[in-house]
mmCIF file of C-alpha atoms in Angstrom:
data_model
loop_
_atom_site.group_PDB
_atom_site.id
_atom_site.type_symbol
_atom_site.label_atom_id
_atom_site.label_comp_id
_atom_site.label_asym_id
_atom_site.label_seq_id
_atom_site.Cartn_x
_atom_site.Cartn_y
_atom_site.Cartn_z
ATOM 1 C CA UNK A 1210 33.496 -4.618 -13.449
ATOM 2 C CA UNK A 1211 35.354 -7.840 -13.421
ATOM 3 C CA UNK A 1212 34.897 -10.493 -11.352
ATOM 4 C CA UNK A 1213 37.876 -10.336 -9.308
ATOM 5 C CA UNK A 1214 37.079 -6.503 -8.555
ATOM 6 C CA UNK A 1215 33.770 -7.510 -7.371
ATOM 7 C CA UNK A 1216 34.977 -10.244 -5.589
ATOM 8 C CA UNK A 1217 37.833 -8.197 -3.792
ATOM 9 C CA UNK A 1218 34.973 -5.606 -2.782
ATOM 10 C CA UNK A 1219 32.440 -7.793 -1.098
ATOM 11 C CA UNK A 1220 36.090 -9.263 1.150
ATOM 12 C CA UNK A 1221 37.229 -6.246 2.343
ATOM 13 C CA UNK A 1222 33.884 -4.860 3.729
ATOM 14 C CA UNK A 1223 31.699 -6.114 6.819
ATOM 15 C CA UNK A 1224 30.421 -9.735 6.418
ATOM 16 C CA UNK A 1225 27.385 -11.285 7.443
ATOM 17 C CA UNK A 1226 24.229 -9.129 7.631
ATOM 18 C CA UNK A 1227 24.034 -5.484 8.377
ATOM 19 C CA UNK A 1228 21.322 -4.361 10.335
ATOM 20 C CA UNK A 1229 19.638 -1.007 8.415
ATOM 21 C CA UNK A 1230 16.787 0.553 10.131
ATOM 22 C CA UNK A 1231 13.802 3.290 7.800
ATOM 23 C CA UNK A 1232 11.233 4.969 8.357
ATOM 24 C CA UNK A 1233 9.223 7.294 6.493
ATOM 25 C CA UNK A 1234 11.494 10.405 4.799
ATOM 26 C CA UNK A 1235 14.255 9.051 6.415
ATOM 27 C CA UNK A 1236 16.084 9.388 3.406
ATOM 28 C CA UNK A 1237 16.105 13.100 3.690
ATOM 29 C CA UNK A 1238 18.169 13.098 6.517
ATOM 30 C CA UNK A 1239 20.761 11.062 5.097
ATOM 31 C CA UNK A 1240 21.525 13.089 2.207
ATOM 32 C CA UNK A 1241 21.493 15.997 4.547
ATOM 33 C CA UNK A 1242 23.881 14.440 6.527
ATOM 34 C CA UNK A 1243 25.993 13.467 3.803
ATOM 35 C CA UNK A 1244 25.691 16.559 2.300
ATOM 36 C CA UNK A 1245 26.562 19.144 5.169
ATOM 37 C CA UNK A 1246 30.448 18.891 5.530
ATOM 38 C CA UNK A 1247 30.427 22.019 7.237
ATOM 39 C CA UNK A 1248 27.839 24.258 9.082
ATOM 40 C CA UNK A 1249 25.352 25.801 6.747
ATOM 41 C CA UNK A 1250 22.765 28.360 6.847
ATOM 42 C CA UNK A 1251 19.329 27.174 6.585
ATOM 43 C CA UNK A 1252 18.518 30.174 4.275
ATOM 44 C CA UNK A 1253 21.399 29.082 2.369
ATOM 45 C CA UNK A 1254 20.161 25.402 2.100
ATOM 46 C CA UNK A 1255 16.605 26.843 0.918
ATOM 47 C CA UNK A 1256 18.418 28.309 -2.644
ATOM 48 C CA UNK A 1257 20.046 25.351 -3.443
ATOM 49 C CA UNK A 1258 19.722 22.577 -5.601
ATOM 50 C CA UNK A 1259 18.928 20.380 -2.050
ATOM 51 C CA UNK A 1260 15.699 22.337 -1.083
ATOM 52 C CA UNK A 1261 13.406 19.573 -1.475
ATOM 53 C CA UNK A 1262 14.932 18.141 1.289
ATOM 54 C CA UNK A 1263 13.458 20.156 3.516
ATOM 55 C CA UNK A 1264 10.161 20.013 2.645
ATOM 56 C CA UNK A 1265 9.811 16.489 4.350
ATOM 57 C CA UNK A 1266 7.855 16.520 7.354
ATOM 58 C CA UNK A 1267 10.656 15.038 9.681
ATOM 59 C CA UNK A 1268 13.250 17.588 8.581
ATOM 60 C CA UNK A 1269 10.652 20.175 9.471
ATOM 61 C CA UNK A 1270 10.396 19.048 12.788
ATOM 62 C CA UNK A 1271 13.983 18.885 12.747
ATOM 63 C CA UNK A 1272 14.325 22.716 11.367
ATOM 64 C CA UNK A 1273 12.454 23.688 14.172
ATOM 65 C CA UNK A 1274 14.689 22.941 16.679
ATOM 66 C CA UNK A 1275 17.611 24.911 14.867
ATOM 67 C CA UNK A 1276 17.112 28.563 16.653
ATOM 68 C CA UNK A 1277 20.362 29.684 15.699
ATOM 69 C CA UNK A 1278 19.549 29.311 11.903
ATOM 70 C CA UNK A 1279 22.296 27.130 10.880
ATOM 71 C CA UNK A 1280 22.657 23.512 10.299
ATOM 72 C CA UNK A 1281 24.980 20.682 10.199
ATOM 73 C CA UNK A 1282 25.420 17.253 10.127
ATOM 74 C CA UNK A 1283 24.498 16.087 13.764
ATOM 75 C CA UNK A 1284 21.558 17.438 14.119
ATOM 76 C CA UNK A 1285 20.208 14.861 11.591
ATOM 77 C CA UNK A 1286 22.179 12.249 12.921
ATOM 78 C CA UNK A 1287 20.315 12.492 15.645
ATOM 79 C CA UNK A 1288 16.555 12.176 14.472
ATOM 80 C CA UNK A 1289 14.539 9.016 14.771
ATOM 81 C CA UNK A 1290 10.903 8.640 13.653
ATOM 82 C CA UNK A 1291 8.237 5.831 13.522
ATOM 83 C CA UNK A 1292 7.206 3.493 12.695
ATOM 84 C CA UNK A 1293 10.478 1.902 11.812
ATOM 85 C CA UNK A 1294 10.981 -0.805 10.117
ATOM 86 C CA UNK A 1295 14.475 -3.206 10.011
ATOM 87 C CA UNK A 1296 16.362 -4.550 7.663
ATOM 88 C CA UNK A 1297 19.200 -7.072 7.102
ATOM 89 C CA UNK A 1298 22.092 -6.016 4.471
ATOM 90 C CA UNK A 1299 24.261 -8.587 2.160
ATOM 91 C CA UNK A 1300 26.437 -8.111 -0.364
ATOM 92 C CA UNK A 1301 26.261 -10.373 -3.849
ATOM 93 C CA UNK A 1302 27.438 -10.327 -7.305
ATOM 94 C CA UNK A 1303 25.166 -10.364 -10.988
ATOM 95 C CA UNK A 1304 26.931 -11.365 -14.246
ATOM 96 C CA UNK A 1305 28.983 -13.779 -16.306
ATOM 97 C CA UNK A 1306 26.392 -14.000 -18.786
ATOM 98 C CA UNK A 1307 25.928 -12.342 -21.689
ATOM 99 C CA UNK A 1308 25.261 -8.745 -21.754
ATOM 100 C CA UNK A 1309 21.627 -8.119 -23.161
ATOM 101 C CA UNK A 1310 20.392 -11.089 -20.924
ATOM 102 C CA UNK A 1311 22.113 -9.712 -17.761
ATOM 103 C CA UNK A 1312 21.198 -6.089 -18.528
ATOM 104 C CA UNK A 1313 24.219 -4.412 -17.706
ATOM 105 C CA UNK A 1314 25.866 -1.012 -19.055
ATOM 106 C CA UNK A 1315 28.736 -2.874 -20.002
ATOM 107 C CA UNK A 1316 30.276 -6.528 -20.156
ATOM 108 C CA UNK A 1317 31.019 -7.959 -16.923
ATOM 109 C CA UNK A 1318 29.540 -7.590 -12.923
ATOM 110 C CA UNK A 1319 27.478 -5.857 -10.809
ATOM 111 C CA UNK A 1320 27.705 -5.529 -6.941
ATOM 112 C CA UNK A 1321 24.106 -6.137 -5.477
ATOM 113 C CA UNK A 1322 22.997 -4.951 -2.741
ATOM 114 C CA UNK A 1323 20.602 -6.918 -1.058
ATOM 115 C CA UNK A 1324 17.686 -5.309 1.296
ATOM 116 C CA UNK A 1325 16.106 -8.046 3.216
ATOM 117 C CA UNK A 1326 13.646 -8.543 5.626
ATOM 118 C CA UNK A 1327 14.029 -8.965 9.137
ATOM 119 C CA UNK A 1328 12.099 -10.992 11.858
ATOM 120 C CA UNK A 1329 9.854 -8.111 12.572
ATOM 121 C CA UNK A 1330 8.210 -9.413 9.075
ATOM 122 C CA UNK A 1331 9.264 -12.415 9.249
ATOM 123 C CA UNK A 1332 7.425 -13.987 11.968
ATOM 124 C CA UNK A 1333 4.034 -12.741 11.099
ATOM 125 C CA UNK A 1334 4.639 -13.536 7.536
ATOM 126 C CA UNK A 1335 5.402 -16.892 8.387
ATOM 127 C CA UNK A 1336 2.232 -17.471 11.183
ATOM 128 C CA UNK A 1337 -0.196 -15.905 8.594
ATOM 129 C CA UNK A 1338 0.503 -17.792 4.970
ATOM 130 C CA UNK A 1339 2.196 -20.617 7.074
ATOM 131 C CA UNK A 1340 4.932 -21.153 3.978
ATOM 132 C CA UNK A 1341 5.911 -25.318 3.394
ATOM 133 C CA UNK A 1342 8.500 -24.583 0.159
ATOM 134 C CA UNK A 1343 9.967 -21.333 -0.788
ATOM 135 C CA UNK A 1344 8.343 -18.694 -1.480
ATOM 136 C CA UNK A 1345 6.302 -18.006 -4.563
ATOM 137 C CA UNK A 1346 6.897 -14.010 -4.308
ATOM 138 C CA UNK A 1347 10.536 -13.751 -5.773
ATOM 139 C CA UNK A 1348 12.486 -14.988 -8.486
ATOM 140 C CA UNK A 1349 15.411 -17.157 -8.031
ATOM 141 C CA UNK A 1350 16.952 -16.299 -11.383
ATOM 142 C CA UNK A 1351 16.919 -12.489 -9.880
ATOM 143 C CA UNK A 1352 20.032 -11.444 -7.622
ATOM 144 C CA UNK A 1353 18.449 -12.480 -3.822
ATOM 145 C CA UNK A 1354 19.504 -13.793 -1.087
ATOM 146 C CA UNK A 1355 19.079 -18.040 -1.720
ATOM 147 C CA UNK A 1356 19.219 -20.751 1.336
ATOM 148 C CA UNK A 1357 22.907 -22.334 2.226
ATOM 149 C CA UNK A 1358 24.966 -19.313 0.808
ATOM 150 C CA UNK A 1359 25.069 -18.188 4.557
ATOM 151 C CA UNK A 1360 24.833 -19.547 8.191
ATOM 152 C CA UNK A 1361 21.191 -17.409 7.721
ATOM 153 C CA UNK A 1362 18.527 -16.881 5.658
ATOM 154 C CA UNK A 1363 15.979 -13.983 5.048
ATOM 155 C CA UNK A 1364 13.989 -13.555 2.282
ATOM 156 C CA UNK A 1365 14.625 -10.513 -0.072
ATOM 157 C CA UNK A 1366 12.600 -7.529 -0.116
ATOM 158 C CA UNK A 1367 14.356 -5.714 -2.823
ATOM 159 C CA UNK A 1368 18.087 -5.207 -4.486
ATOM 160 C CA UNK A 1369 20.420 -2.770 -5.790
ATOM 161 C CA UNK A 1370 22.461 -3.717 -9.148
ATOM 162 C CA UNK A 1371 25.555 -1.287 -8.700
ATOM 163 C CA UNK A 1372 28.088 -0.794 -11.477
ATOM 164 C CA UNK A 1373 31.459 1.561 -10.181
ATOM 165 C CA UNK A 1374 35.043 2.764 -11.119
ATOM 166 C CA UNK A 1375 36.970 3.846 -8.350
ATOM 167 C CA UNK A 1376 39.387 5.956 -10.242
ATOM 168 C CA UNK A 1377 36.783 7.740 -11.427
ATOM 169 C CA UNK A 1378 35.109 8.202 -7.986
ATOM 170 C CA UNK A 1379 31.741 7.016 -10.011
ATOM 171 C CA UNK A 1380 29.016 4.584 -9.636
ATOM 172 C CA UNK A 1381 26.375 3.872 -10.958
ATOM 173 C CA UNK A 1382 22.967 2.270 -10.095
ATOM 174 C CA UNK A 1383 21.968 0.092 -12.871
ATOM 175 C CA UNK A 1384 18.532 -0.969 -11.556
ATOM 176 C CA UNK A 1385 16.493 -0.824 -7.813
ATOM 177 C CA UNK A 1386 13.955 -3.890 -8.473
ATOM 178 C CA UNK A 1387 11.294 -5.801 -5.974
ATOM 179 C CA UNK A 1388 10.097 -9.417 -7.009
ATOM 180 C CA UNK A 1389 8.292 -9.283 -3.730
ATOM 181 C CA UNK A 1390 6.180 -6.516 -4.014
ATOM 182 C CA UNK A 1391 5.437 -7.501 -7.862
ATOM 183 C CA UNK A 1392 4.971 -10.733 -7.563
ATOM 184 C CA UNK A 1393 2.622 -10.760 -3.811
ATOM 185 C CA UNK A 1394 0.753 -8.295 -5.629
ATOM 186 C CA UNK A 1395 -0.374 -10.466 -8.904
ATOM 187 C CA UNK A 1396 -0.813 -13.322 -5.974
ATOM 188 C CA UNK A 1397 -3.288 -10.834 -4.088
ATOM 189 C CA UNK A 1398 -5.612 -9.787 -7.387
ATOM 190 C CA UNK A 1399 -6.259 -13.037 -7.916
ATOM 191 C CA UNK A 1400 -7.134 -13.952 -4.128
ATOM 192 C CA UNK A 1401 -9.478 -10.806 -4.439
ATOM 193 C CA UNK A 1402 -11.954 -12.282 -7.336
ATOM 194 C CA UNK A 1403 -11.793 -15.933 -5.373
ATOM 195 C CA UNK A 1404 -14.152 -17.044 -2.622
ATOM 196 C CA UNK A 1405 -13.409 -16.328 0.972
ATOM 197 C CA UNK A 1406 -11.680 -18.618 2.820
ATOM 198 C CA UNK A 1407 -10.319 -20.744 -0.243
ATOM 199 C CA UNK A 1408 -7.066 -22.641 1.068
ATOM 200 C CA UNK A 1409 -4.249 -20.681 -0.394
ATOM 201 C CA UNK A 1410 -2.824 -23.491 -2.330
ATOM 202 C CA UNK A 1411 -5.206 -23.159 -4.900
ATOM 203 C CA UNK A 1412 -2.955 -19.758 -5.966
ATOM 204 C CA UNK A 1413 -0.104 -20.545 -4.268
ATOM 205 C CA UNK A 1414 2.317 -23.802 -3.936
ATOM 206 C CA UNK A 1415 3.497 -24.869 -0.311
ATOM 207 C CA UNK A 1416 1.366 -22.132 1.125
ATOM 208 C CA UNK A 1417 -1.108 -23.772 4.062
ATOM 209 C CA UNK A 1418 -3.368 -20.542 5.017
ATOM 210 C CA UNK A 1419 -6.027 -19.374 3.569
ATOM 211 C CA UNK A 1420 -7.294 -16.557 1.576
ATOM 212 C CA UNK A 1421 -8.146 -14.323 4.803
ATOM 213 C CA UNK A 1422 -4.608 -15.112 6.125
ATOM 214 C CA UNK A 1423 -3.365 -13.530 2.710
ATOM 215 C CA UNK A 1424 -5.877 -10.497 2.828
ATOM 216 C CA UNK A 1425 -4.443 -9.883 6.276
ATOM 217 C CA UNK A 1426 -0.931 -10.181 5.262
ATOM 218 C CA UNK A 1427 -1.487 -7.599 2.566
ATOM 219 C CA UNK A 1428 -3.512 -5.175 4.909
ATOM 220 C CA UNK A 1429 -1.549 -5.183 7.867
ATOM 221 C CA UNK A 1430 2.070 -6.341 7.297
ATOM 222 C CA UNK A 1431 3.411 -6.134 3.919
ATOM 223 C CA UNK A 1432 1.322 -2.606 3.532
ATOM 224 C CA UNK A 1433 3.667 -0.423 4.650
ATOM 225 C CA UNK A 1434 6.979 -2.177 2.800
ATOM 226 C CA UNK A 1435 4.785 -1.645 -0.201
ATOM 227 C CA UNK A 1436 4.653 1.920 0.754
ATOM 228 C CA UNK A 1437 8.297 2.238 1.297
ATOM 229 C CA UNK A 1438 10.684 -0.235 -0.171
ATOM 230 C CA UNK A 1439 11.966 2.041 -3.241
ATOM 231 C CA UNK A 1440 12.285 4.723 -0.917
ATOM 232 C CA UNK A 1441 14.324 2.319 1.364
ATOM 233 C CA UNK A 1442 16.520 0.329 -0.828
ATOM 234 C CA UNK A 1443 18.024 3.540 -3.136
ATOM 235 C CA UNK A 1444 18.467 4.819 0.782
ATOM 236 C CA UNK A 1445 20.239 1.826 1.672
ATOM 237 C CA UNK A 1446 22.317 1.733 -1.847
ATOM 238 C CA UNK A 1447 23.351 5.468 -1.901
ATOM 239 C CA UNK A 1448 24.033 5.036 2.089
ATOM 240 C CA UNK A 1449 26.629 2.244 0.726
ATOM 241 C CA UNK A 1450 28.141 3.768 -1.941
ATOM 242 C CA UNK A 1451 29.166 6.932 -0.330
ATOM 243 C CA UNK A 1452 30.256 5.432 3.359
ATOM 244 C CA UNK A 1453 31.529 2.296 2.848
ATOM 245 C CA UNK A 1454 32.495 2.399 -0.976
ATOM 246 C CA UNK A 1455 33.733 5.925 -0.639
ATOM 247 C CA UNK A 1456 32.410 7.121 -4.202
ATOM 248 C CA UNK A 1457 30.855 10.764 -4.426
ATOM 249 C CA UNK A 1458 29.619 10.962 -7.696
ATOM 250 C CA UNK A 1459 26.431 8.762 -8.342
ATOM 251 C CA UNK A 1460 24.472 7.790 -11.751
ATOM 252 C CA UNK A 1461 21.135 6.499 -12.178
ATOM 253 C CA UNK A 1462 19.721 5.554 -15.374
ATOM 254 C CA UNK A 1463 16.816 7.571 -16.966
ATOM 255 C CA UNK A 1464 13.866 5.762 -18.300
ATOM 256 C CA UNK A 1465 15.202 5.811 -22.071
ATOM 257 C CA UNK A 1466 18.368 4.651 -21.016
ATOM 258 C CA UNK A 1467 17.189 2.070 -18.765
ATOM 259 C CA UNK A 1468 14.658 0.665 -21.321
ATOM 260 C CA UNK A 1469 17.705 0.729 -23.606
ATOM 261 C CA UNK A 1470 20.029 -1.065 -21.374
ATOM 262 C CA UNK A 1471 17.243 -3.133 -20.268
ATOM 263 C CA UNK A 1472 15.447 -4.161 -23.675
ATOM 264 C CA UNK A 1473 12.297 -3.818 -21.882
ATOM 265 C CA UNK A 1474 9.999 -1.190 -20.102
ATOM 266 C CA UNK A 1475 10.668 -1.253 -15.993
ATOM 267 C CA UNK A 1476 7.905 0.741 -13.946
ATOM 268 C CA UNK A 1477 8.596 4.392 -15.291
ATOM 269 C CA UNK A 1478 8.056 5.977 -11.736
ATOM 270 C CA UNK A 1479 11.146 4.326 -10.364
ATOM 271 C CA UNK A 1480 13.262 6.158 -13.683
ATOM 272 C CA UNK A 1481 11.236 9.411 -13.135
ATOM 273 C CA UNK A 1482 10.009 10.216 -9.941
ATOM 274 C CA UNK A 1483 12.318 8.282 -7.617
ATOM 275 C CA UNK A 1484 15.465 10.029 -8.685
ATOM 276 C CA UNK A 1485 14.441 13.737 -8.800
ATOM 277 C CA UNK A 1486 12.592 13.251 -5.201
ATOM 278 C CA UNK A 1487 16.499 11.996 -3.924
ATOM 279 C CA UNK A 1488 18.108 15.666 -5.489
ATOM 280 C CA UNK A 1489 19.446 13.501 -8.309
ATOM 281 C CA UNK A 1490 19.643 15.921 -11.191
ATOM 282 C CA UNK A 1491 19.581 15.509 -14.981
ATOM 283 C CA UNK A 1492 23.002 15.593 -17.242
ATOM 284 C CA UNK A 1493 23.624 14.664 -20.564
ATOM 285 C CA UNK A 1494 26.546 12.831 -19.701
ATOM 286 C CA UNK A 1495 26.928 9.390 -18.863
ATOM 287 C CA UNK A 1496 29.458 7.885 -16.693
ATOM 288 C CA UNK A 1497 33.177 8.141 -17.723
ATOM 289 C CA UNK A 1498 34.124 4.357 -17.352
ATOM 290 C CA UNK A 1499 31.037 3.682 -19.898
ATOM 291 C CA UNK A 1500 31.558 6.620 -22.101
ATOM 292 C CA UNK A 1501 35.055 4.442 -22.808
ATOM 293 C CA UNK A 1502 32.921 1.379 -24.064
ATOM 294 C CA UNK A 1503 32.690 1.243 -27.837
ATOM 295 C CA UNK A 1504 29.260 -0.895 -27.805
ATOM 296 C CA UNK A 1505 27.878 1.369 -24.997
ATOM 297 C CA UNK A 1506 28.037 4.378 -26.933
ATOM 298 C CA UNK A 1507 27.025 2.472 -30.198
ATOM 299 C CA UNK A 1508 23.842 1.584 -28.210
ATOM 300 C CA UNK A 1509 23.169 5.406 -26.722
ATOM 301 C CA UNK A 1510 23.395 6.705 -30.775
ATOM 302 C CA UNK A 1511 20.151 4.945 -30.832
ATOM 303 C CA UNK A 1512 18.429 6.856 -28.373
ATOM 304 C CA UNK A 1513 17.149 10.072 -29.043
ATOM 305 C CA UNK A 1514 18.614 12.532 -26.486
ATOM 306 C CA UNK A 1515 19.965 10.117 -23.780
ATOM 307 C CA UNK A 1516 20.149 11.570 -20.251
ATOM 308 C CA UNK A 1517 21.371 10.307 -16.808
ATOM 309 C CA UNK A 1518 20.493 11.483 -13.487
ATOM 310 C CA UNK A 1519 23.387 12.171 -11.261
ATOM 311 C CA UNK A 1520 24.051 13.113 -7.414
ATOM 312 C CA UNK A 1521 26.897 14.916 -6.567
ATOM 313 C CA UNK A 1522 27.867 14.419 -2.699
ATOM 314 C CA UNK A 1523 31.677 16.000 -2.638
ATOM 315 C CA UNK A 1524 29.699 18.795 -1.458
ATOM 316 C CA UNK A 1525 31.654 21.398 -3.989
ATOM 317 C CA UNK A 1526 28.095 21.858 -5.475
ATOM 318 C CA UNK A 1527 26.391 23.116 -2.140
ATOM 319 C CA UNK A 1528 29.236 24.850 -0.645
ATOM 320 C CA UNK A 1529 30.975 26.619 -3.998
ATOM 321 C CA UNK A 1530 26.912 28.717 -4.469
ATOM 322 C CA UNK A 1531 27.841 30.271 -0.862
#
């Protein structure tokens, strides 16, 4: 996109923070939401492409309340689970530079989507590893949220790079990536082979606890965002696309064409596994606003049988089978 598109997005939706609450498989229930325009027979549901869904333990709690046999959209509305975990929302922009160093499918932006923690991690995080400068688990050349661009601050958990052509009613998720997780995680080996109770400076600038406060951190509060923050964020980004962006059709690279785009190798899980466990299914073709870029398919020639994932949410899918 260009930067006045991008730009003309991010001012007509909500601004400030968004507060988006997860828990475990919550995911499931989104899509199902999303996906059940009308009522729908659970038998029918089981037969199509969307089954998965319902193997998640919360939708099968959720089944079981559905005596009549047929679903729709409310009834997973309605479902809450815990633990939960919150989140604050913001809206930035990646690009301007060039292409192969900003990774994009094509020249210009990306909308990011920014999923950031909240003061249930906050506070603790802050008591524990007591924090003096910023913090050593992100990157500030990476798309996060960065002190004095609002009236607050919360540091990023993870972000969405989205790419998107309205007249196409297409998007497409360029990249779901977590400095935090990565980077606490390098941190953490290291504190493992050290000495207890070595001041946490000696691995980590403008940090004043110590290597027990870090152990704790890992073991008790950053655990479970560990466990969940891919699941989360491509909840939170398709969640975005399809209510406030109004786009039905979503793309997500594969691992080829990610590496491709990319120049490098990204954890293969989040290409592979990720996608297919969201219903995201695999086409040959690639999104029509970047099949109409010369370089892009110059660079796809050069991959030996390129794929995409894709999710279809106009529903035609779901509702033409029955």
């Amino acid at each position: 996109m260009d930067k006045d598109s991008v730009n003309e997005i991010i001012a007509c939706l909500p601004q400030g923070k968004t507060r988006f609450d997860y828990f475990k498989d919550r995911y499931a229930l989104i899509l199902l939401s999303h996906l059940l325009e009308h009522e729908i027979k659970v038998a029918d549901l089981k037969r199509s492409a969307y089954a998965r869904l319902l193997e998640r333990p919360v939708v099968k709690k959720t089944l079981a309340t559905a005596s009549t046999g047929w679903l729709n959209r409310y009834l997973f509305n309605m479902v809450w689970d815990k633990p939960t975990y919150t989140f604050l929302l913001t809206l930035s922009t990646w690009g301007g530079y060039q292409r192969t160093w900003q990774q994009t499918s094509r020249p210009g932006y990306n909308l990011v989507l920014q999923l950031n923690f909240s003061n249930q991690h906050e506070q603790p995080y802050r008591q524990l590893l007591k924090p003096t400068t910023e913090s050593m688990f992100k990157c500030n050349g990476h798309p996060i949220m960065k002190r004095g661009q609002r009236n607050f601050f919360r540091e990023t958990l993870a972000w969405a790079r989205i790419d998107l052509d309205f007249k196409d009613d297409e998007a497409l998720i360029e990249e779901i990536q977590s400095d935090w997780i990565r980077e606490s995680q390098e941190k953490l080996r290291e504190v493992l082979t050290s000495n207890d109770n070595e001041p946490l400076e000696i691995f980590i600038d403008g940090m004043e606890g110590d290597s027990q406060h870090l152990k704790k951190y890992f073991n008790e509060i950053l655990k479970p965002y560990t466990q969940l923050w891919d699941e989360a964020m491509l909840t939170a980004t398709l969640h975005f696309i399809h209510d406030e962006l109004g786009i039905h059709n979503i793309f997500y690279h594969s691992y080829e064409t990610g590496c491709a785009i990319k120049k490098c190798q990204p954890p293969r899980s989040l290409y592979t596994q990720l996608p297919r466990q969201f219903c995201f299914h695999p086409t040959l073709e690639a999104p029509q606003f970047l099949q109409r870029i010369t370089k892009f398919r110059q660079a796809m020639k050069k991959i030996d049988h390129p794929f995409w994932y894709k999710l279809d949410l106009t529903k035609k899918e779901l509702y033409h089978a029955h």
